[in-house]
PDB file of C-alpha atoms in Angstrom:
ATOM      1  CA  UNK A   1     -12.193 -54.973  17.296  1.00 41.00           C
ATOM      2  CA  UNK A   2     -11.335 -52.270  19.825  1.00 41.00           C
ATOM      3  CA  UNK A   3      -9.678 -48.884  19.111  1.00 41.00           C
ATOM      4  CA  UNK A   4      -8.128 -46.583  21.931  1.00 41.00           C
ATOM      5  CA  UNK A   5      -8.680 -42.906  20.795  1.00 39.00           C
ATOM      6  CA  UNK A   6      -8.080 -39.950  22.864  1.00 43.00           C
ATOM      7  CA  UNK A   7     -11.027 -37.615  23.396  1.00 41.00           C
ATOM      8  CA  UNK A   8      -9.287 -34.704  21.638  1.00 43.00           C
ATOM      9  CA  UNK A   9      -7.900 -36.785  18.862  1.00 47.00           C
ATOM     10  CA  UNK A  10     -11.173 -38.030  17.617  1.00 58.00           C
ATOM     11  CA  UNK A  11     -11.877 -36.977  13.936  1.00 57.00           C
ATOM     12  CA  UNK A  12     -13.534 -37.929  10.670  1.00 56.00           C
ATOM     13  CA  UNK A  13      -9.955 -39.016   9.754  1.00 60.00           C
ATOM     14  CA  UNK A  14      -9.740 -41.417  12.836  1.00 71.00           C
ATOM     15  CA  UNK A  15     -12.980 -42.873  12.147  1.00 74.00           C
ATOM     16  CA  UNK A  16     -12.156 -43.426   8.470  1.00 75.00           C
ATOM     17  CA  UNK A  17      -9.099 -45.443   9.687  1.00 76.00           C
ATOM     18  CA  UNK A  18     -11.223 -47.461  12.152  1.00 76.00           C
ATOM     19  CA  UNK A  19     -13.804 -48.054   9.589  1.00 77.00           C
ATOM     20  CA  UNK A  20     -11.226 -49.473   7.134  1.00 79.00           C
ATOM     21  CA  UNK A  21      -9.947 -51.906   9.980  1.00 77.00           C
ATOM     22  CA  UNK A  22     -13.744 -52.907  10.090  1.00 76.00           C
ATOM     23  CA  UNK A  23     -13.838 -53.424   6.646  1.00 78.00           C
ATOM     24  CA  UNK A  24     -10.735 -55.731   6.442  1.00 78.00           C
ATOM     25  CA  UNK A  25     -12.169 -57.709   9.456  1.00 76.00           C
ATOM     26  CA  UNK A  26     -15.158 -58.437   7.378  1.00 75.00           C
ATOM     27  CA  UNK A  27     -17.630 -58.065  10.354  1.00 77.00           C
ATOM     28  CA  UNK A  28     -21.270 -57.781  10.571  1.00 83.00           C
ATOM     29  CA  UNK A  29     -22.123 -56.032  13.626  1.00 86.00           C
ATOM     30  CA  UNK A  30     -24.785 -56.761  16.405  1.00 90.00           C
ATOM     31  CA  UNK A  31     -23.769 -53.969  18.831  1.00 92.00           C
ATOM     32  CA  UNK A  32     -21.344 -51.012  19.129  1.00 91.00           C
ATOM     33  CA  UNK A  33     -20.333 -49.821  22.322  1.00 92.00           C
ATOM     34  CA  UNK A  34     -18.441 -46.584  23.058  1.00 93.00           C
ATOM     35  CA  UNK A  35     -16.724 -46.115  26.462  1.00 92.00           C
ATOM     36  CA  UNK A  36     -14.971 -43.231  27.961  1.00 92.00           C
ATOM     37  CA  UNK A  37     -12.431 -43.538  30.914  1.00 89.00           C
ATOM     38  CA  UNK A  38     -11.672 -40.531  32.929  1.00 89.00           C
ATOM     39  CA  UNK A  39      -8.082 -41.424  34.060  1.00 86.00           C
ATOM     40  CA  UNK A  40      -6.673 -42.038  30.777  1.00 84.00           C
ATOM     41  CA  UNK A  41      -9.351 -39.673  29.034  1.00 84.00           C
ATOM     42  CA  UNK A  42      -9.483 -42.326  26.251  1.00 84.00           C
ATOM     43  CA  UNK A  43     -12.426 -43.349  24.324  1.00 87.00           C
ATOM     44  CA  UNK A  44     -12.925 -46.985  23.337  1.00 86.00           C
ATOM     45  CA  UNK A  45     -14.910 -48.678  20.612  1.00 86.00           C
ATOM     46  CA  UNK A  46     -16.012 -52.248  21.001  1.00 85.00           C
ATOM     47  CA  UNK A  47     -17.653 -53.583  17.992  1.00 83.00           C
ATOM     48  CA  UNK A  48     -19.194 -57.102  18.419  1.00 85.00           C
ATOM     49  CA  UNK A  49     -20.480 -59.291  15.445  1.00 82.00           C
ATOM     50  CA  UNK A  50     -19.950 -62.100  13.361  1.00 81.00           C
ATOM     51  CA  UNK A  51     -17.473 -62.569  10.208  1.00 76.00           C
ATOM     52  CA  UNK A  52     -19.321 -62.325   6.995  1.00 69.00           C
ATOM     53  CA  UNK A  53     -17.690 -63.021   3.483  1.00 62.00           C
ATOM     54  CA  UNK A  54     -18.201 -59.733   2.107  1.00 72.00           C
ATOM     55  CA  UNK A  55     -20.351 -56.971   3.819  1.00 76.00           C
ATOM     56  CA  UNK A  56     -21.394 -54.365   1.095  1.00 81.00           C
ATOM     57  CA  UNK A  57     -19.524 -50.994   0.755  1.00 82.00           C
ATOM     58  CA  UNK A  58     -23.049 -49.368   1.432  1.00 88.00           C
ATOM     59  CA  UNK A  59     -23.121 -51.385   4.749  1.00 88.00           C
ATOM     60  CA  UNK A  60     -20.003 -49.964   6.016  1.00 86.00           C
ATOM     61  CA  UNK A  61     -20.747 -46.370   4.566  1.00 89.00           C
ATOM     62  CA  UNK A  62     -23.959 -46.584   7.033  1.00 91.00           C
ATOM     63  CA  UNK A  63     -22.087 -47.895   9.916  1.00 90.00           C
ATOM     64  CA  UNK A  64     -19.607 -44.907   9.360  1.00 88.00           C
ATOM     65  CA  UNK A  65     -22.039 -42.084   9.136  1.00 91.00           C
ATOM     66  CA  UNK A  66     -23.966 -43.346  12.209  1.00 93.00           C
ATOM     67  CA  UNK A  67     -20.848 -43.768  14.207  1.00 91.00           C
ATOM     68  CA  UNK A  68     -19.902 -40.123  13.645  1.00 89.00           C
ATOM     69  CA  UNK A  69     -23.420 -39.092  14.406  1.00 93.00           C
ATOM     70  CA  UNK A  70     -23.265 -41.116  17.624  1.00 94.00           C
ATOM     71  CA  UNK A  71     -20.085 -39.944  18.967  1.00 91.00           C
ATOM     72  CA  UNK A  72     -20.587 -36.030  17.914  1.00 90.00           C
ATOM     73  CA  UNK A  73     -24.329 -35.727  18.807  1.00 94.00           C
ATOM     74  CA  UNK A  74     -24.889 -37.968  21.572  1.00 96.00           C
ATOM     75  CA  UNK A  75     -21.415 -39.430  23.162  1.00 95.00           C
ATOM     76  CA  UNK A  76     -19.691 -36.397  23.568  1.00 93.00           C
ATOM     77  CA  UNK A  77     -22.558 -34.505  25.210  1.00 95.00           C
ATOM     78  CA  UNK A  78     -22.948 -37.532  27.506  1.00 97.00           C
ATOM     79  CA  UNK A  79     -19.385 -37.134  28.481  1.00 95.00           C
ATOM     80  CA  UNK A  80     -19.568 -33.326  29.179  1.00 94.00           C
ATOM     81  CA  UNK A  81     -22.724 -33.619  31.182  1.00 96.00           C
ATOM     82  CA  UNK A  82     -21.572 -36.702  33.252  1.00 96.00           C
ATOM     83  CA  UNK A  83     -17.991 -35.778  33.863  1.00 94.00           C
ATOM     84  CA  UNK A  84     -17.114 -39.405  34.908  1.00 95.00           C
ATOM     85  CA  UNK A  85     -16.672 -42.650  33.134  1.00 95.00           C
ATOM     86  CA  UNK A  86     -19.582 -43.422  30.710  1.00 97.00           C
ATOM     87  CA  UNK A  87     -20.714 -45.901  28.263  1.00 96.00           C
ATOM     88  CA  UNK A  88     -23.113 -46.114  25.398  1.00 97.00           C
ATOM     89  CA  UNK A  89     -24.247 -49.375  23.619  1.00 97.00           C
ATOM     90  CA  UNK A  90     -26.285 -49.393  20.525  1.00 97.00           C
ATOM     91  CA  UNK A  91     -27.804 -52.280  18.620  1.00 96.00           C
ATOM     92  CA  UNK A  92     -26.981 -52.638  14.867  1.00 94.00           C
ATOM     93  CA  UNK A  93     -29.305 -54.407  12.380  1.00 92.00           C
ATOM     94  CA  UNK A  94     -28.369 -56.292   9.405  1.00 86.00           C
ATOM     95  CA  UNK A  95     -28.494 -53.163   7.184  1.00 88.00           C
ATOM     96  CA  UNK A  96     -25.955 -51.275   9.464  1.00 90.00           C
ATOM     97  CA  UNK A  97     -28.629 -48.975  10.788  1.00 94.00           C
ATOM     98  CA  UNK A  98     -28.438 -48.096  14.710  1.00 97.00           C
ATOM     99  CA  UNK A  99     -31.149 -48.530  17.120  1.00 97.00           C
ATOM    100  CA  UNK A 100     -31.362 -45.042  18.380  1.00 98.00           C
ATOM    101  CA  UNK A 101     -34.754 -45.710  20.181  1.00 97.00           C
ATOM    102  CA  UNK A 102     -33.301 -48.512  22.476  1.00 97.00           C
ATOM    103  CA  UNK A 103     -29.831 -47.252  23.597  1.00 98.00           C
ATOM    104  CA  UNK A 104     -28.114 -48.589  26.925  1.00 98.00           C
ATOM    105  CA  UNK A 105     -26.199 -45.969  28.827  1.00 98.00           C
ATOM    106  CA  UNK A 106     -24.389 -45.787  31.977  1.00 98.00           C
ATOM    107  CA  UNK A 107     -22.636 -43.561  34.180  1.00 97.00           C
ATOM    108  CA  UNK A 108     -19.605 -44.978  36.620  1.00 97.00           C
ATOM    109  CA  UNK A 109     -19.069 -42.553  39.526  1.00 95.00           C
ATOM    110  CA  UNK A 110     -16.402 -42.915  42.293  1.00 93.00           C
ATOM    111  CA  UNK A 111     -17.322 -41.765  45.746  1.00 91.00           C
ATOM    112  CA  UNK A 112     -14.624 -39.840  47.618  1.00 87.00           C
ATOM    113  CA  UNK A 113     -13.944 -40.503  51.178  1.00 86.00           C
ATOM    114  CA  UNK A 114     -16.185 -38.242  53.069  1.00 84.00           C
ATOM    115  CA  UNK A 115     -17.875 -37.822  56.425  1.00 84.00           C
ATOM    116  CA  UNK A 116     -21.460 -37.429  55.513  1.00 88.00           C
ATOM    117  CA  UNK A 117     -23.870 -39.403  53.065  1.00 86.00           C
ATOM    118  CA  UNK A 118     -25.147 -35.909  51.724  1.00 88.00           C
ATOM    119  CA  UNK A 119     -21.207 -34.874  50.779  1.00 90.00           C
ATOM    120  CA  UNK A 120     -20.902 -38.267  49.200  1.00 89.00           C
ATOM    121  CA  UNK A 121     -24.068 -38.199  47.229  1.00 90.00           C
ATOM    122  CA  UNK A 122     -24.215 -34.707  46.101  1.00 91.00           C
ATOM    123  CA  UNK A 123     -22.622 -35.237  42.631  1.00 93.00           C
ATOM    124  CA  UNK A 124     -23.856 -38.601  41.778  1.00 93.00           C
ATOM    125  CA  UNK A 125     -27.524 -37.367  42.434  1.00 92.00           C
ATOM    126  CA  UNK A 126     -26.922 -34.284  40.511  1.00 93.00           C
ATOM    127  CA  UNK A 127     -26.102 -36.374  37.337  1.00 95.00           C
ATOM    128  CA  UNK A 128     -28.447 -39.569  38.012  1.00 95.00           C
ATOM    129  CA  UNK A 129     -31.748 -37.953  38.752  1.00 94.00           C
ATOM    130  CA  UNK A 130     -32.123 -35.844  35.527  1.00 95.00           C
ATOM    131  CA  UNK A 131     -32.510 -39.379  33.798  1.00 95.00           C
ATOM    132  CA  UNK A 132     -34.843 -40.723  36.452  1.00 92.00           C
ATOM    133  CA  UNK A 133     -37.459 -41.898  34.238  1.00 91.00           C
ATOM    134  CA  UNK A 134     -34.718 -43.864  32.256  1.00 95.00           C
ATOM    135  CA  UNK A 135     -32.987 -45.752  35.109  1.00 95.00           C
ATOM    136  CA  UNK A 136     -33.249 -49.447  34.953  1.00 95.00           C
ATOM    137  CA  UNK A 137     -30.802 -50.176  38.033  1.00 93.00           C
ATOM    138  CA  UNK A 138     -28.696 -48.693  40.393  1.00 93.00           C
ATOM    139  CA  UNK A 139     -25.543 -50.593  41.523  1.00 93.00           C
ATOM    140  CA  UNK A 140     -23.429 -49.683  44.588  1.00 90.00           C
ATOM    141  CA  UNK A 141     -20.202 -51.025  45.921  1.00 90.00           C
ATOM    142  CA  UNK A 142     -18.207 -50.673  48.998  1.00 88.00           C
ATOM    143  CA  UNK A 143     -14.745 -51.555  50.297  1.00 86.00           C
ATOM    144  CA  UNK A 144     -12.961 -51.253  53.218  1.00 84.00           C
ATOM    145  CA  UNK A 145     -16.243 -50.077  55.259  1.00 84.00           C
ATOM    146  CA  UNK A 146     -16.696 -47.053  52.770  1.00 87.00           C
ATOM    147  CA  UNK A 147     -19.134 -46.535  49.932  1.00 89.00           C
ATOM    148  CA  UNK A 148     -16.776 -46.493  47.064  1.00 92.00           C
ATOM    149  CA  UNK A 149     -18.680 -46.260  43.752  1.00 93.00           C
ATOM    150  CA  UNK A 150     -22.301 -45.816  42.261  1.00 94.00           C
ATOM    151  CA  UNK A 151     -23.114 -47.050  38.797  1.00 95.00           C
ATOM    152  CA  UNK A 152     -26.476 -45.821  37.229  1.00 96.00           C
ATOM    153  CA  UNK A 153     -27.731 -47.944  34.408  1.00 97.00           C
ATOM    154  CA  UNK A 154     -30.040 -46.388  31.817  1.00 97.00           C
ATOM    155  CA  UNK A 155     -32.264 -47.380  28.655  1.00 97.00           C
ATOM    156  CA  UNK A 156     -33.764 -44.576  26.558  1.00 97.00           C
ATOM    157  CA  UNK A 157     -33.971 -43.308  23.031  1.00 98.00           C
ATOM    158  CA  UNK A 158     -31.975 -40.483  21.435  1.00 97.00           C
ATOM    159  CA  UNK A 159     -35.269 -38.332  21.877  1.00 97.00           C
ATOM    160  CA  UNK A 160     -35.378 -39.026  25.504  1.00 96.00           C
ATOM    161  CA  UNK A 161     -31.632 -38.112  25.941  1.00 97.00           C
ATOM    162  CA  UNK A 162     -31.957 -34.679  23.969  1.00 97.00           C
ATOM    163  CA  UNK A 163     -35.052 -33.869  26.317  1.00 95.00           C
ATOM    164  CA  UNK A 164     -33.220 -34.469  29.417  1.00 96.00           C
ATOM    165  CA  UNK A 165     -30.089 -32.351  28.368  1.00 95.00           C
ATOM    166  CA  UNK A 166     -32.565 -29.394  27.235  1.00 94.00           C
ATOM    167  CA  UNK A 167     -32.913 -28.905  30.924  1.00 93.00           C
ATOM    168  CA  UNK A 168     -31.373 -31.288  33.251  1.00 92.00           C
ATOM    169  CA  UNK A 169     -32.521 -29.163  36.308  1.00 89.00           C
ATOM    170  CA  UNK A 170     -36.091 -30.649  36.278  1.00 83.00           C
ATOM    171  CA  UNK A 171     -36.140 -33.157  39.170  1.00 84.00           C
ATOM    172  CA  UNK A 172     -39.147 -34.078  41.087  1.00 79.00           C
ATOM    173  CA  UNK A 173     -38.321 -33.032  44.924  1.00 81.00           C
ATOM    174  CA  UNK A 174     -39.618 -36.450  46.443  1.00 84.00           C
ATOM    175  CA  UNK A 175     -37.663 -38.581  43.988  1.00 84.00           C
ATOM    176  CA  UNK A 176     -34.683 -36.632  45.174  1.00 85.00           C
ATOM    177  CA  UNK A 177     -35.509 -37.216  48.789  1.00 87.00           C
ATOM    178  CA  UNK A 178     -36.155 -40.884  48.222  1.00 87.00           C
ATOM    179  CA  UNK A 179     -32.929 -41.283  46.366  1.00 88.00           C
ATOM    180  CA  UNK A 180     -30.882 -39.364  48.957  1.00 88.00           C
ATOM    181  CA  UNK A 181     -32.606 -41.592  51.825  1.00 87.00           C
ATOM    182  CA  UNK A 182     -31.631 -44.922  50.011  1.00 85.00           C
ATOM    183  CA  UNK A 183     -28.187 -43.312  49.213  1.00 86.00           C
ATOM    184  CA  UNK A 184     -27.644 -42.552  52.824  1.00 87.00           C
ATOM    185  CA  UNK A 185     -28.573 -46.236  53.902  1.00 85.00           C
ATOM    186  CA  UNK A 186     -25.894 -47.412  51.474  1.00 85.00           C
ATOM    187  CA  UNK A 187     -23.458 -44.939  53.102  1.00 85.00           C
ATOM    188  CA  UNK A 188     -24.275 -46.344  56.324  1.00 86.00           C
ATOM    189  CA  UNK A 189     -24.452 -50.042  55.259  1.00 81.00           C
ATOM    190  CA  UNK A 190     -20.844 -49.636  53.843  1.00 81.00           C
ATOM    191  CA  UNK A 191     -19.501 -48.851  57.414  1.00 82.00           C
ATOM    192  CA  UNK A 192     -21.058 -51.912  58.532  1.00 83.00           C
ATOM    193  CA  UNK A 193     -19.295 -54.551  56.146  1.00 80.00           C
ATOM    194  CA  UNK A 194     -15.767 -54.833  55.006  1.00 78.00           C
ATOM    195  CA  UNK A 195     -17.007 -54.787  51.209  1.00 81.00           C
ATOM    196  CA  UNK A 196     -20.133 -55.456  49.277  1.00 81.00           C
ATOM    197  CA  UNK A 197     -21.792 -55.049  45.957  1.00 85.00           C
ATOM    198  CA  UNK A 198     -25.475 -54.153  45.423  1.00 86.00           C
ATOM    199  CA  UNK A 199     -27.904 -53.973  42.640  1.00 88.00           C
ATOM    200  CA  UNK A 200     -31.013 -52.031  43.045  1.00 88.00           C
ATOM    201  CA  UNK A 201     -33.778 -52.333  40.091  1.00 90.00           C
ATOM    202  CA  UNK A 202     -35.571 -49.158  39.174  1.00 90.00           C
ATOM    203  CA  UNK A 203     -38.994 -48.570  37.496  1.00 86.00           C
ATOM    204  CA  UNK A 204     -40.351 -45.302  36.603  1.00 81.00           C
ATOM    205  CA  UNK A 205     -37.887 -43.478  38.837  1.00 80.00           C
ATOM    206  CA  UNK A 206     -38.760 -45.735  41.846  1.00 83.00           C
ATOM    207  CA  UNK A 207     -35.841 -47.709  43.544  1.00 83.00           C
ATOM    208  CA  UNK A 208     -37.403 -51.101  44.034  1.00 80.00           C
ATOM    209  CA  UNK A 209     -35.846 -51.943  47.314  1.00 63.00           C
ATOM    210  CA  UNK A 210     -37.385 -55.137  48.132  1.00 60.00           C
ATOM    211  CA  UNK A 211     -35.896 -56.733  44.930  1.00 50.00           C
ATOM    212  CA  UNK A 212     -32.464 -55.802  45.444  1.00 50.00           C
ATOM    213  CA  UNK A 213     -29.514 -58.196  44.996  1.00 49.00           C
ATOM    214  CA  UNK A 214     -26.936 -58.026  47.591  1.00 48.00           C
ATOM    215  CA  UNK A 215     -23.531 -59.367  47.651  1.00 46.00           C
ATOM    216  CA  UNK A 216     -21.416 -59.275  50.806  1.00 48.00           C
ATOM    217  CA  UNK A 217     -17.823 -60.038  51.038  1.00 51.00           C
ATOM    218  CA  UNK A 218     -15.669 -60.737  54.271  1.00 51.00           C
ATOM    219  CA  UNK A 219     -12.122 -61.081  54.639  1.00 55.00           C
ATOM    220  CA  UNK A 220     -11.013 -64.183  56.429  1.00 53.00           C
ATOM    221  CA  UNK A 221      -7.405 -64.277  58.198  1.00 55.00           C
ATOM    222  CA  UNK A 222      -5.605 -67.597  57.967  1.00 58.00           C
ATOM    223  CA  UNK A 223      -4.495 -68.622  61.453  1.00 55.00           C
TER     224      UNK A 223
END
């Protein structure tokens, strides 16, 4: 089930309507994913699960209360901090309880056309680096010889998330230098290739350059 909601229109009444639809579908959920898109300013909910003959009212009451908590306490704050397209995925157990210890989050940031790598990377690094210890990978994409987007993938608990947002200015200088150095390499790499996609794993804040996956695209003109 998917439901599109404008950010400013989200309310308990809206969630009630959504939950009622879920009750009618009769789904037992495995994951619930919240997505925010900057262009439309819309929030999407993707609930994935399997059909059940009759999930209990208690089950859906649990889903509803935790969905309200997830949106108001975690997701809205994530949107306000990142100021870009974000998503949050939480696993759901058979009783309807959300797994707040192993949340998957992501920030998707477009890169403007600028002359220097420092200009291109200033905003992404400001948002990505506070979550350094929770980053699992960095994905980059380029087209027409320009770096166009960076995607930062995270795995963290609700407690980790709250700790970061208490003071997002705490960033190790060496880590910032390392990420800026690699980002500059990506910026120059984009200029050498018509288009590319690259995924760099990250462990304990360190980008694992030697384990990166690279996809290079070339345009062939038919004669």
